């Protein structure tokens, strides 16, 4: 399946020619700050099936100069993806143009969620990061 995604201003666009898998929501305090939301909704992609189709020059990586972190649009601030060892590891679900067929597989770091947040019961809850990550990343 081919999916596309873009930032809020439309300056940065990407294409995924493959699966989006292992969808999860992270409820930790760091994700709340990084995404200005109660949780981060994120799914894995294979780096060789991901490509930037516009606005790659607008991307900012945090932390700067790092090989692991987040990439966001320097114009509008939308967080688009996570990188590991300099390659795209996954995408934020909110920036996908078509999210049909994606189901959240887990809620992680529920043990540190905001006290006002009500976590949905649509997937297993983990107080921290699951010991066996392969459960999350199964296709």
Coordinates of C-alpha atoms in Angstrom, one line a residue:
X1 CA 0.0 0.0 0.0
X2 CA 1.2 3.5 -0.7
X3 CA 0.5 6.3 1.8
X4 CA 1.5 9.9 1.8
X5 CA 1.9 12.4 4.6
X6 CA 2.6 16.1 5.1
X7 CA 3.1 18.8 7.7
X8 CA 0.5 21.3 8.7
X9 CA 1.7 24.0 6.2
X10 CA 2.1 21.4 3.4
X11 CA 5.8 22.4 2.8
X12 CA 7.2 18.9 3.7
X13 CA 5.7 15.9 2.1
X14 CA 6.6 12.2 2.1
X15 CA 5.6 8.9 0.6
X16 CA 5.6 5.4 2.1
X17 CA 5.6 2.5 -0.4
X18 CA 4.9 -0.3 2.1
X19 CA 3.5 -1.1 5.5
X20 CA 2.8 1.2 8.4
X21 CA 3.0 -1.1 11.4
X22 CA 3.4 -1.3 15.1
X23 CA 1.2 1.7 15.8
X24 CA 1.4 2.8 19.4
X25 CA 0.6 5.8 21.6
X26 CA 3.2 6.9 24.1
X27 CA 1.9 8.7 27.2
X28 CA 5.2 9.7 28.8
X29 CA 5.9 13.2 30.0
X30 CA 8.6 13.7 27.3
X31 CA 6.2 12.9 24.5
X32 CA 3.6 15.2 26.0
X33 CA 6.1 18.0 25.8
X34 CA 7.5 17.1 22.4
X35 CA 4.1 16.8 20.7
X36 CA 2.1 19.3 22.8
X37 CA -0.5 16.6 23.4
X38 CA -1.6 14.0 25.9
X39 CA 0.2 11.3 23.8
X40 CA 2.3 10.7 20.7
X41 CA 0.7 8.4 18.1
X42 CA 3.5 6.8 16.1
X43 CA 3.9 3.8 13.7
X44 CA 6.9 2.1 12.3
X45 CA 7.9 2.2 8.6
X46 CA 10.8 0.5 6.8
X47 CA 13.4 3.2 5.9
X48 CA 13.9 1.8 2.4
X49 CA 10.1 2.3 1.7
X50 CA 10.0 5.9 2.9
X51 CA 10.9 8.9 0.7
X52 CA 10.7 12.7 1.0
X53 CA 8.8 14.1 -2.0
X54 CA 8.9 17.8 -1.1
X55 CA 10.4 20.2 1.4
X56 CA 13.3 18.0 2.7
X57 CA 15.2 21.3 3.0
X58 CA 12.7 22.5 5.6
X59 CA 13.3 19.6 8.0
X60 CA 14.9 20.2 11.3
X61 CA 16.3 17.4 13.4
X62 CA 16.1 17.4 17.2
X63 CA 18.5 17.0 18.8
X64 CA 20.6 18.8 16.3
X65 CA 23.4 16.7 14.8
X66 CA 22.1 13.6 16.4
X67 CA 21.5 10.2 14.6
X68 CA 18.5 9.5 16.8
X69 CA 15.7 11.9 17.4
X70 CA 12.7 13.6 15.7
X71 CA 12.3 15.5 12.5
X72 CA 9.9 18.4 12.1
X73 CA 9.0 21.1 9.7
X74 CA 11.0 24.2 10.4
X75 CA 8.2 26.4 9.1
X76 CA 5.1 25.1 10.9
X77 CA 6.6 22.9 13.6
X78 CA 4.7 19.6 12.7
X79 CA 6.7 16.6 14.0
X80 CA 6.8 14.2 11.0
X81 CA 9.0 11.3 11.9
X82 CA 11.4 9.7 14.3
X83 CA 14.9 8.8 13.1
X84 CA 17.3 6.1 14.3
X85 CA 20.9 5.9 13.1
X86 CA 20.1 8.7 10.7
X87 CA 17.2 6.9 8.9
X88 CA 13.5 7.3 9.2
X89 CA 12.2 4.8 11.8
X90 CA 8.5 5.7 11.9
X91 CA 6.0 8.4 11.4
X92 CA 3.6 10.4 13.5
X93 CA 0.1 9.2 12.7
X94 CA -1.4 12.7 12.7
X95 CA 0.6 13.8 9.6
X96 CA -0.6 10.9 7.4
X97 CA -3.0 11.8 4.7
X98 CA -4.7 8.4 4.8
X99 CA -4.8 6.5 8.0
X100 CA -7.3 3.8 7.0
X101 CA -6.6 0.4 8.4
X102 CA -4.2 1.5 11.1
X103 CA -5.0 0.2 14.6
X104 CA -3.2 1.2 17.8
X105 CA -1.4 -2.0 19.0
X106 CA -0.4 -0.6 22.4
X107 CA -0.4 2.3 24.9
X108 CA 3.1 2.6 26.3
X109 CA 4.4 4.5 29.4
X110 CA 0.8 4.6 30.8
X111 CA 2.4 4.6 34.2
X112 CA 3.6 8.2 33.7
X113 CA 0.5 9.5 31.8
X114 CA -0.9 12.9 32.8
X115 CA -3.4 12.6 35.7
X116 CA -6.1 14.2 33.6
X117 CA -5.7 11.8 30.7
X118 CA -8.2 9.0 30.1
X119 CA -6.4 6.3 28.1
X120 CA -8.6 4.4 25.7
X121 CA -9.1 0.6 26.2
X122 CA -8.6 -0.2 22.5
X123 CA -5.2 -1.8 23.0
X124 CA -3.0 -3.3 25.8
X125 CA -1.6 -0.8 28.4
X126 CA 2.1 -1.0 29.4
X127 CA 3.3 1.1 32.4
X128 CA 6.7 1.3 30.7
X129 CA 8.2 0.2 27.4
X130 CA 7.2 -3.5 26.7
X131 CA 10.0 -6.0 27.3
X132 CA 9.3 -7.8 24.1
X133 CA 9.0 -5.0 21.5
X134 CA 8.5 -7.6 18.7
X135 CA 4.9 -7.9 19.9
X136 CA 4.3 -4.3 18.9
X137 CA 6.1 -4.4 15.6
X138 CA 4.4 -7.6 14.3
X139 CA 2.7 -7.0 11.0

